[in-house]
Amino acid sequence: MVWVPRCNLFDPARNNDTPFLRTLVDGCHAIDLPMKKTLFFATLLLATTAWAQKFEGLALTPPMGWNSWNTFAANIDENLIRETADTMIANGMRDAGYVYIVVDDCWEAKERDAAGNIVADPKKFPSGMKALGDYLHSKGFKFGIHNCAGTETCAGFPGGRGHEYQDALKYASWGVDYLKYDWCNHGTADARETYKTMRDALHKAGRPVVFSLCEWGQNKPWEWAKDVGHLWRTTGDIMSAYDARQRWENGWKLILDLQYTLVPGEGPDDGIGQYAGPGHWNDPDMLEVGNKGLTLAESRAHFSLWCMIAAPLIAGNDVRHMSKEVHDIMTDKNVIAIDQDPLGKQGWRFRAETGREIWVRDLAGGDMAVCVLNTGATAADLTTDWSVMSSILHGDYAVRDVWAKKDLGTTRTPRTDHVESHDVMLFRLSRLPPSDG
Ligand code: GLA
């Protein structure tokens, strides 16, 4: 006899695994027990492989791109996005790796259409989102979009709750490659189950999408989101400041500290760095590099430290009007190479002492990045004595100043550098052959 399951395994309405499994068992009650068991596990396996997965092979290094929120908030339209893309080609950002152009909140019309479809604001995006996606693709970019796991986005536009499968199909039809999914207005929803529903919906829609969870670290996504998305926000929002704080927003230094204190401990397994790796990254929020509120030194240090912690590099400035200095920070290929290092190991804070911090990161091929941050309010002469790092170094290394693009000798000799307030020295260490030692 051919068994036709009465249970609909592919019911888009399912929200979590428990009712789903119950349906499966109920639907199979007419079959004898061993057969039931076999069918149960075979079907479960099928369901797991067919459904319960994110798109693999994406974001093997931290995603790079641009997002509209930090500078433009609600003031977005298709011209801004196209001009940004055009500028990023002309100024070399695209070729430096910034390929995801993400339209954040406020692109939607206030209401879904009569069929429940999410629609773009016809005034801001008169050509429609498919046309925008086509434009970005034709220019060598990938198309990113923002929405929310709750009933409404943080800015009050329609959210995805209850429309996950419908929205995922819509996004696929527009050519969306990246979805940032927020957490406002989620009511009593369970974060893990809610994000899994959207993951499954995206997977069912069939177009590979980088899934960016924006749940602000409230439910410790580093512990469970590896199989759900490709990156997860770890904190509330960043703001364009060094260490200022508002109710919901923190300057980048405070956000950086939080990465480290969210999970207590000591050494490289301290903090949340241990949870990151190729295809699954901690996201300390988008860059404020080049925005008002940061000195050039603070922008350089912010960029350096985001690279040290393998953060997604999502520019948040107006790239159409940026200084040469800011441009040079954001497109420095040797600094970006630290962020994009193929080993994918997040760096960690080796030492925090009065006036400075030392961050270290293991790189592919035995290299190491070391970043010394002047946390003081004035410029200082900071001495880096490599011998204090002997527990994590393996012999002697050649030392290169990454920003100055200069070789600086070896780790056999301590060095002293004059570092401006909130600026960094960023070193790349390369192992010397033992014969040189
Ligand atoms: C939240 C997110 C931000 C941004 C806004 C948009 O605050 O954390 O990054 O997407 O929503 O409303």
CSV table of C-alpha atoms and ligand atoms in Angstrom, one decimal:
chain,number,residue,atom,x,y,z
A,1,MET,CA,0.0,0.0,0.0
A,2,VAL,CA,1.2,3.4,-0.8
A,3,TRP,CA,1.1,5.7,2.3
A,4,VAL,CA,0.0,9.2,1.7
A,5,PRO,CA,0.7,11.3,4.7
A,6,ARG,CA,-2.3,13.2,6.0
A,7,CYS,CA,0.0,15.6,7.8
A,8,ASN,CA,1.0,18.5,5.7
A,9,LEU,CA,4.7,18.7,6.3
A,10,PHE,CA,5.1,21.8,4.3
A,11,ASP,CA,2.5,23.9,6.0
A,12,PRO,CA,3.7,27.5,5.7
A,13,ALA,CA,1.7,28.5,8.6
A,14,ARG,CA,3.7,26.5,11.1
A,15,ASN,CA,5.5,28.5,13.6
A,16,ASN,CA,7.4,26.1,15.6
A,17,ASP,CA,8.4,22.5,15.7
A,18,THR,CA,6.2,21.3,18.5
A,19,PRO,CA,2.8,21.6,16.9
A,20,PHE,CA,4.4,20.5,13.7
A,21,LEU,CA,5.6,17.2,15.2
A,22,ARG,CA,2.3,16.7,16.9
A,23,THR,CA,0.5,17.1,13.5
A,24,LEU,CA,2.9,14.6,12.0
A,25,VAL,CA,2.2,12.0,14.7
A,26,ASP,CA,-1.6,12.5,14.6
A,27,GLY,CA,-1.6,12.2,10.9
A,28,CYS,CA,0.0,8.9,11.0
A,29,HIS,CA,-2.2,7.1,13.5
A,30,ALA,CA,-3.6,4.6,11.1
A,31,ILE,CA,-0.2,2.9,10.5
A,32,ASP,CA,1.3,0.1,12.6
A,33,LEU,CA,4.0,1.1,15.1
A,34,PRO,CA,7.3,0.1,13.6
A,35,MET,CA,6.2,1.5,10.3
A,36,LYS,CA,5.1,4.6,12.0
A,37,LYS,CA,8.5,5.0,13.6
A,38,THR,CA,10.4,4.5,10.4
A,39,LEU,CA,8.1,6.9,8.5
A,40,PHE,CA,8.3,9.4,11.4
A,41,PHE,CA,12.1,9.5,11.4
A,42,ALA,CA,12.4,9.4,7.6
A,43,THR,CA,9.9,12.2,7.2
A,44,LEU,CA,11.6,14.1,10.0
A,45,LEU,CA,15.0,13.8,8.3
A,46,LEU,CA,13.4,14.9,5.0
A,47,ALA,CA,11.8,17.8,6.7
A,48,THR,CA,15.0,18.7,8.5
A,49,THR,CA,17.1,18.6,5.4
A,50,ALA,CA,14.5,20.3,3.2
A,51,TRP,CA,13.6,23.0,5.7
A,52,ALA,CA,15.5,23.4,8.8
A,53,GLN,CA,18.5,25.2,7.4
A,54,LYS,CA,19.8,28.5,6.4
A,55,PHE,CA,21.5,29.0,3.0
A,56,GLU,CA,25.0,27.6,3.5
A,57,GLY,CA,28.1,28.9,1.7
A,58,LEU,CA,27.2,32.6,2.2
A,59,ALA,CA,29.0,35.2,4.3
A,60,LEU,CA,32.1,33.0,4.6
A,61,THR,CA,33.8,36.3,5.6
A,62,PRO,CA,32.0,39.1,7.4
A,63,PRO,CA,29.5,40.8,4.9
A,64,MET,CA,30.6,44.2,3.6
A,65,GLY,CA,28.3,46.9,2.2
A,66,TRP,CA,26.4,50.0,2.9
A,67,ASN,CA,23.1,50.6,4.8
A,68,SER,CA,20.9,53.7,4.7
A,69,TRP,CA,19.9,53.9,8.4
A,70,ASN,CA,22.8,55.5,10.3
A,71,THR,CA,22.8,58.6,8.1
A,72,PHE,CA,19.4,58.8,6.4
A,73,ALA,CA,16.9,57.0,8.6
A,74,ALA,CA,13.5,57.7,7.0
A,75,ASN,CA,14.8,60.0,4.4
A,76,ILE,CA,15.4,57.5,1.7
A,77,ASP,CA,14.3,57.0,-1.9
A,78,GLU,CA,15.4,55.2,-5.0
A,79,ASN,CA,17.5,58.1,-6.2
A,80,LEU,CA,19.6,58.0,-3.0
A,81,ILE,CA,20.2,54.3,-3.3
A,82,ARG,CA,21.2,54.5,-7.0
A,83,GLU,CA,23.4,57.5,-6.4
A,84,THR,CA,25.1,55.7,-3.5
A,85,ALA,CA,25.7,52.7,-5.7
A,86,ASP,CA,27.1,54.8,-8.5
A,87,THR,CA,29.4,56.6,-6.1
A,88,MET,CA,30.6,53.3,-4.6
A,89,ILE,CA,31.7,52.2,-8.0
A,90,ALA,CA,33.4,55.5,-8.8
A,91,ASN,CA,35.3,55.7,-5.5
A,92,GLY,CA,36.4,52.1,-5.4
A,93,MET,CA,34.3,51.0,-2.5
A,94,ARG,CA,32.5,48.3,-4.5
A,95,ASP,CA,35.8,46.9,-5.6
A,96,ALA,CA,37.2,47.1,-2.1
A,97,GLY,CA,34.4,44.6,-1.2
A,98,TYR,CA,31.4,46.7,-0.1
A,99,VAL,CA,28.8,44.8,-2.2
A,100,TYR,CA,25.7,44.6,-0.2
A,101,ILE,CA,23.5,47.7,-0.5
A,102,VAL,CA,20.9,47.5,2.2
A,103,VAL,CA,17.8,49.6,2.3
A,104,ASP,CA,16.9,49.9,5.9
A,105,ASP,CA,13.5,50.8,7.6
A,106,CYS,CA,10.9,53.2,6.0
A,107,TRP,CA,11.0,51.9,2.4
A,108,GLU,CA,7.5,50.3,2.9
A,109,ALA,CA,4.1,51.8,2.2
A,110,LYS,CA,2.2,52.2,5.5
A,111,GLU,CA,-0.2,49.4,4.6
A,112,ARG,CA,0.0,46.0,2.8
A,113,ASP,CA,-2.1,45.6,-0.3
A,114,ALA,CA,-5.5,43.9,-0.3
A,115,ALA,CA,-3.9,40.5,-0.8
A,116,GLY,CA,-1.6,41.1,2.1
A,117,ASN,CA,1.5,41.7,0.1
A,118,ILE,CA,4.2,44.0,1.4
A,119,VAL,CA,4.6,47.0,-1.0
A,120,ALA,CA,7.1,49.7,-1.4
A,121,ASP,CA,6.2,53.4,-0.8
A,122,PRO,CA,5.2,54.5,-4.3
A,123,LYS,CA,6.5,58.0,-3.7
A,124,LYS,CA,9.9,57.0,-2.5
A,125,PHE,CA,10.4,54.0,-4.8
A,126,PRO,CA,8.2,54.8,-7.8
A,127,SER,CA,10.0,52.3,-10.0
A,128,GLY,CA,9.5,49.5,-7.5
A,129,MET,CA,11.8,47.3,-5.7
A,130,LYS,CA,12.4,44.8,-8.5
A,131,ALA,CA,13.7,47.6,-10.7
A,132,LEU,CA,16.0,48.7,-7.8
A,133,GLY,CA,17.3,45.2,-7.4
A,134,ASP,CA,17.9,44.9,-11.1
A,135,TYR,CA,19.8,48.2,-11.1
A,136,LEU,CA,22.0,47.1,-8.2
A,137,HIS,CA,22.7,43.7,-9.8
A,138,SER,CA,23.5,45.3,-13.1
A,139,LYS,CA,26.2,47.4,-11.3
A,140,GLY,CA,27.7,44.4,-9.6
A,141,PHE,CA,26.1,44.9,-6.2
A,142,LYS,CA,23.8,42.7,-4.1
A,143,PHE,CA,20.4,43.9,-2.9
A,144,GLY,CA,19.6,44.1,0.8
A,145,ILE,CA,16.4,45.1,2.5
A,146,HIS,CA,15.2,45.6,6.1
A,147,ASN,CA,12.0,44.4,7.7
A,148,CYS,CA,11.0,43.2,11.1
A,149,ALA,CA,10.0,40.0,12.9
A,150,GLY,CA,7.3,41.8,14.8
A,151,THR,CA,3.9,43.2,13.6
A,152,GLU,CA,5.5,46.5,12.7
A,153,THR,CA,9.0,47.8,12.1
A,154,CYS,CA,10.5,50.1,14.7
A,155,ALA,CA,9.4,53.0,12.6
A,156,GLY,CA,5.9,51.8,12.4
A,157,PHE,CA,5.8,50.2,8.9
A,158,PRO,CA,4.2,46.7,8.3
A,159,GLY,CA,6.3,44.0,9.9
A,160,GLY,CA,6.6,40.4,8.7
A,161,ARG,CA,4.8,38.6,11.6
A,162,GLY,CA,2.3,36.1,10.1
A,163,HIS,CA,3.4,37.0,6.5
A,164,GLU,CA,6.8,35.3,6.5
A,165,TYR,CA,6.3,32.9,3.6
A,166,GLN,CA,4.4,35.5,1.6
A,167,ASP,CA,7.2,38.1,2.2
A,168,ALA,CA,10.0,35.7,1.4
A,169,LEU,CA,8.4,35.0,-2.0
A,170,LYS,CA,8.1,38.7,-2.6
A,171,TYR,CA,11.7,39.4,-1.7
A,172,ALA,CA,12.8,36.6,-3.9
A,173,SER,CA,10.8,38.0,-6.8
A,174,TRP,CA,12.6,41.4,-6.2
A,175,GLY,CA,16.0,39.8,-6.3
A,176,VAL,CA,16.8,40.4,-2.6
A,177,ASP,CA,20.1,38.9,-1.5
A,178,TYR,CA,20.3,40.1,2.1
A,179,LEU,CA,17.5,40.5,4.7
A,180,LYS,CA,18.1,42.5,7.9
A,181,TYR,CA,15.3,41.4,10.2
A,182,ASP,CA,14.5,43.6,13.3
A,183,TRP,CA,12.8,42.8,16.6
A,184,CYS,CA,10.4,45.7,17.4
A,185,ASN,CA,6.8,44.9,18.2
A,186,HIS,CA,7.3,41.2,18.7
A,187,GLY,CA,4.9,40.9,21.6
A,188,THR,CA,5.3,37.6,23.4
A,189,ALA,CA,6.9,35.9,20.4
A,190,ASP,CA,9.9,33.6,21.1
A,191,ALA,CA,12.9,34.9,19.3
A,192,ARG,CA,14.4,31.6,18.2
A,193,GLU,CA,11.2,30.2,16.8
A,194,THR,CA,10.3,33.5,15.1
A,195,TYR,CA,13.6,33.8,13.4
A,196,LYS,CA,13.6,30.1,12.4
A,197,THR,CA,10.2,30.7,10.7
A,198,MET,CA,11.7,33.4,8.6
A,199,ARG,CA,14.8,31.3,7.9
A,200,ASP,CA,12.5,28.5,6.7
A,201,ALA,CA,10.4,30.9,4.6
A,202,LEU,CA,13.5,32.3,2.9
A,203,HIS,CA,14.8,28.8,2.2
A,204,LYS,CA,11.5,27.7,0.8
A,205,ALA,CA,11.4,30.7,-1.5
A,206,GLY,CA,14.6,29.4,-2.9
A,207,ARG,CA,16.7,32.5,-3.5
A,208,PRO,CA,19.9,32.5,-1.5
A,209,VAL,CA,19.7,35.3,1.1
A,210,VAL,CA,22.1,36.4,3.8
A,211,PHE,CA,19.9,36.5,6.9
A,212,SER,CA,20.9,39.2,9.3
A,213,LEU,CA,19.2,38.9,12.7
A,214,CYS,CA,18.7,42.2,14.4
A,215,GLU,CA,17.5,41.1,17.8
A,216,TRP,CA,20.0,43.2,19.7
A,217,GLY,CA,21.4,40.4,21.7
A,218,GLN,CA,18.3,40.2,23.9
A,219,ASN,CA,18.0,36.4,23.7
A,220,LYS,CA,21.7,35.6,23.4
A,221,PRO,CA,21.5,34.8,19.7
A,222,TRP,CA,25.2,33.8,19.7
A,223,GLU,CA,24.1,30.7,21.5
A,224,TRP,CA,21.5,29.5,19.0
A,225,ALA,CA,21.6,31.6,15.8
A,226,LYS,CA,24.5,29.8,14.0
A,227,ASP,CA,22.0,27.6,12.3
A,228,VAL,CA,19.4,30.3,11.8
A,229,GLY,CA,21.2,33.3,10.2
A,230,HIS,CA,24.6,34.5,9.0
A,231,LEU,CA,25.0,37.3,11.5
A,232,TRP,CA,23.3,38.5,14.6
A,233,ARG,CA,23.3,41.9,16.3
A,234,THR,CA,24.7,41.7,19.7
A,235,THR,CA,23.6,45.0,21.3
A,236,GLY,CA,21.3,47.9,20.9
A,237,ASP,CA,22.1,50.6,18.3
A,238,ILE,CA,25.4,52.3,17.7
A,239,MET,CA,25.6,56.1,17.6
A,240,SER,CA,28.1,58.4,16.1
A,241,ALA,CA,30.2,59.0,19.2
A,242,TYR,CA,33.2,57.5,21.0
A,243,ASP,CA,31.7,56.7,24.4
A,244,ALA,CA,28.5,58.8,24.6
A,245,ARG,CA,25.3,57.0,25.5
A,246,GLN,CA,21.6,57.7,24.9
A,247,ARG,CA,18.8,55.5,26.1
A,248,TRP,CA,19.0,53.0,23.2
A,249,GLU,CA,22.2,54.0,21.5
A,250,ASN,CA,25.8,53.8,22.5
A,251,GLY,CA,29.1,55.2,21.1
A,252,TRP,CA,31.3,52.6,19.4
A,253,LYS,CA,33.7,52.2,22.4
A,254,LEU,CA,30.8,51.2,24.6
A,255,ILE,CA,29.5,48.8,22.0
A,256,LEU,CA,33.0,47.3,21.8
A,257,ASP,CA,33.1,46.9,25.6
A,258,LEU,CA,29.8,45.1,25.5
A,259,GLN,CA,31.1,42.5,23.0
A,260,TYR,CA,33.5,41.6,25.6
A,261,THR,CA,31.4,41.7,28.7
A,262,LEU,CA,28.3,39.9,27.4
A,263,VAL,CA,29.9,36.6,28.3
A,264,PRO,CA,32.4,36.8,31.2
A,265,GLY,CA,35.6,34.8,31.4
A,266,GLU,CA,39.3,35.2,30.6
A,267,GLY,CA,41.5,34.9,27.6
A,268,PRO,CA,40.5,34.2,24.0
A,269,ASP,CA,37.3,32.4,25.1
A,270,ASP,CA,36.1,35.4,26.9
A,271,GLY,CA,33.4,37.5,25.4
A,272,ILE,CA,31.3,36.3,22.5
A,273,GLY,CA,34.1,36.0,20.0
A,274,GLN,CA,34.2,32.3,20.5
A,275,TYR,CA,30.7,32.0,18.8
A,276,ALA,CA,31.8,33.6,15.5
A,277,GLY,CA,33.2,32.0,12.4
A,278,PRO,CA,32.7,31.6,8.7
A,279,GLY,CA,29.0,31.9,7.8
A,280,HIS,CA,28.0,33.1,11.4
A,281,TRP,CA,29.2,36.4,12.7
A,282,ASN,CA,28.6,38.6,15.7
A,283,ASP,CA,27.3,41.9,14.5
A,284,PRO,CA,28.3,44.9,16.7
A,285,ASP,CA,26.2,47.1,14.4
A,286,MET,CA,27.0,49.2,11.3
A,287,LEU,CA,29.9,51.6,10.9
A,288,GLU,CA,29.7,55.2,12.0
A,289,VAL,CA,33.1,55.9,10.3
A,290,GLY,CA,33.0,59.3,8.7
A,291,ASN,CA,29.9,60.5,10.5
A,292,LYS,CA,29.7,63.7,12.5
A,293,GLY,CA,30.5,63.0,16.2
A,294,LEU,CA,33.7,61.2,15.5
A,295,THR,CA,37.2,62.7,15.0
A,296,LEU,CA,39.2,61.2,12.2
A,297,ALA,CA,41.2,59.3,14.8
A,298,GLU,CA,38.1,57.9,16.3
A,299,SER,CA,36.8,56.8,12.9
A,300,ARG,CA,40.2,55.1,12.2
A,301,ALA,CA,40.1,53.4,15.5
A,302,HIS,CA,36.5,52.3,15.1
A,303,PHE,CA,37.2,50.8,11.7
A,304,SER,CA,40.4,49.1,13.0
A,305,LEU,CA,38.6,47.5,16.0
A,306,TRP,CA,35.6,46.4,13.9
A,307,CYS,CA,38.2,44.6,11.7
A,308,MET,CA,39.9,43.1,14.8
A,309,ILE,CA,36.6,41.6,15.9
A,310,ALA,CA,35.6,40.2,12.5
A,311,ALA,CA,32.6,42.5,12.3
A,312,PRO,CA,30.5,43.0,9.2
A,313,LEU,CA,31.7,46.2,7.6
A,314,ILE,CA,28.5,47.9,6.7
A,315,ALA,CA,29.2,51.6,5.9
A,316,GLY,CA,26.7,54.0,7.4
A,317,ASN,CA,27.9,57.3,6.1
A,318,ASP,CA,26.9,59.4,3.1
A,319,VAL,CA,29.5,58.1,0.7
A,320,ARG,CA,28.6,60.8,-1.9
A,321,HIS,CA,30.1,63.4,0.4
A,322,MET,CA,33.0,62.0,2.3
A,323,SER,CA,36.5,63.3,2.8
A,324,LYS,CA,39.5,61.7,1.2
A,325,GLU,CA,40.8,60.7,4.6
A,326,VAL,CA,37.6,58.9,5.4
A,327,HIS,CA,37.6,57.3,2.0
A,328,ASP,CA,41.1,56.1,2.5
A,329,ILE,CA,40.2,54.6,5.9
A,330,MET,CA,37.3,52.7,4.5
A,331,THR,CA,39.1,51.3,1.4
A,332,ASP,CA,42.5,50.4,2.9
A,333,LYS,CA,42.9,46.9,1.6
A,334,ASN,CA,45.4,45.8,4.2
A,335,VAL,CA,43.1,46.7,7.0
A,336,ILE,CA,40.1,45.2,5.3
A,337,ALA,CA,42.2,42.0,4.8
A,338,ILE,CA,42.3,41.7,8.6
A,339,ASP,CA,38.5,41.8,8.8
A,340,GLN,CA,38.1,39.5,5.9
A,341,ASP,CA,40.8,37.0,7.0
A,342,PRO,CA,39.8,33.6,5.8
A,343,LEU,CA,40.5,31.9,9.2
A,344,GLY,CA,37.4,33.8,10.5
A,345,LYS,CA,38.6,33.9,14.1
A,346,GLN,CA,37.3,36.9,16.0
A,347,GLY,CA,39.9,38.9,17.9
A,348,TRP,CA,39.8,39.5,21.6
A,349,ARG,CA,40.9,42.0,24.2
A,350,PHE,CA,44.3,40.8,25.5
A,351,ARG,CA,44.7,43.6,28.0
A,352,ALA,CA,42.8,46.7,29.3
A,353,GLU,CA,44.8,49.0,31.5
A,354,THR,CA,44.6,52.7,32.3
A,355,GLY,CA,45.0,54.7,29.1
A,356,ARG,CA,45.1,51.8,26.6
A,357,GLU,CA,43.8,48.5,25.4
A,358,ILE,CA,45.6,45.8,23.4
A,359,TRP,CA,43.5,43.7,21.1
A,360,VAL,CA,44.8,40.6,19.3
A,361,ARG,CA,43.5,38.4,16.5
A,362,ASP,CA,44.9,35.2,15.0
A,363,LEU,CA,45.1,35.3,11.2
A,364,ALA,CA,45.4,32.6,8.6
A,365,GLY,CA,49.0,31.3,8.0
A,366,GLY,CA,50.1,32.0,11.6
A,367,ASP,CA,50.0,35.8,11.3
A,368,MET,CA,48.6,37.9,14.0
A,369,ALA,CA,47.0,41.4,14.2
A,370,VAL,CA,47.6,43.5,17.2
A,371,CYS,CA,45.7,46.8,17.8
A,372,VAL,CA,46.7,49.2,20.5
A,373,LEU,CA,44.0,51.8,21.4
A,374,ASN,CA,44.8,55.0,23.3
A,375,THR,CA,41.7,55.2,25.5
A,376,GLY,CA,43.0,58.4,27.2
A,377,ALA,CA,41.7,61.9,26.5
A,378,THR,CA,45.1,63.1,25.3
A,379,ALA,CA,47.9,61.9,23.0
A,380,ALA,CA,50.3,59.5,24.6
A,381,ASP,CA,53.6,57.7,23.9
A,382,LEU,CA,52.5,54.0,24.2
A,383,THR,CA,55.2,51.4,24.5
A,384,THR,CA,54.4,48.0,23.1
A,385,ASP,CA,56.6,45.4,24.7
A,386,TRP,CA,56.0,42.2,22.7
A,387,SER,CA,57.4,40.1,25.5
A,388,VAL,CA,54.2,40.6,27.5
A,389,MET,CA,52.5,38.7,24.8
A,390,SER,CA,54.8,35.7,24.9
A,391,SER,CA,52.0,33.4,26.0
A,392,ILE,CA,50.2,33.9,22.8
A,393,LEU,CA,53.1,34.5,20.3
A,394,HIS,CA,55.0,31.6,18.8
A,395,GLY,CA,58.6,32.8,18.5
A,396,ASP,CA,59.6,36.0,16.7
A,397,TYR,CA,57.7,38.0,14.2
A,398,ALA,CA,58.3,40.7,11.7
A,399,VAL,CA,56.2,43.8,12.6
A,400,ARG,CA,54.3,45.9,10.1
A,401,ASP,CA,52.5,49.2,10.7
A,402,VAL,CA,49.3,48.5,8.7
A,403,TRP,CA,48.0,52.1,8.5
A,404,ALA,CA,51.4,53.6,7.7
A,405,LYS,CA,52.3,50.7,5.4
A,406,LYS,CA,55.7,50.5,6.9
A,407,ASP,CA,57.9,47.6,8.2
A,408,LEU,CA,59.0,48.3,11.7
A,409,GLY,CA,61.5,45.6,12.7
A,410,THR,CA,60.7,42.6,14.8
A,411,THR,CA,59.0,41.6,18.0
A,412,ARG,CA,62.5,41.2,19.6
A,413,THR,CA,62.5,44.9,20.3
A,414,PRO,CA,59.8,46.9,22.2
A,415,ARG,CA,58.6,50.0,20.4
A,416,THR,CA,57.1,53.3,21.4
A,417,ASP,CA,54.6,55.1,19.3
A,418,HIS,CA,53.0,58.5,19.7
A,419,VAL,CA,49.2,57.9,19.5
A,420,GLU,CA,46.5,60.5,19.4
A,421,SER,CA,43.6,60.3,21.8
A,422,HIS,CA,41.2,57.5,20.8
A,423,ASP,CA,43.5,56.6,17.9
A,424,VAL,CA,45.2,53.2,17.3
A,425,MET,CA,48.4,51.6,16.2
A,426,LEU,CA,47.5,48.6,14.1
A,427,PHE,CA,50.2,46.0,13.6
A,428,ARG,CA,50.4,42.9,11.5
A,429,LEU,CA,52.9,40.3,12.8
A,430,SER,CA,54.3,37.7,10.4
A,431,ARG,CA,56.3,34.8,11.8
A,432,LEU,CA,60.0,34.8,11.2
A,433,PRO,CA,61.6,31.5,10.2
A,434,PRO,CA,63.3,29.8,13.2
A,435,SER,CA,66.7,30.3,11.5
A,436,ASP,CA,66.3,34.1,11.9
A,437,GLY,CA,65.5,33.6,15.6
B,1,GLA,C1,16.4,49.2,15.0
B,1,GLA,C2,17.7,48.6,14.4
B,1,GLA,C3,18.4,49.7,13.6
B,1,GLA,C4,17.5,50.2,12.5
B,1,GLA,C5,16.2,50.7,13.1
B,1,GLA,C6,15.2,51.0,12.0
B,1,GLA,O1,16.7,50.2,15.9
B,1,GLA,O2,18.5,48.1,15.5
B,1,GLA,O3,19.6,49.2,13.1
B,1,GLA,O4,17.3,49.1,11.6
B,1,GLA,O5,15.6,49.7,13.9
B,1,GLA,O6,14.0,51.4,12.5
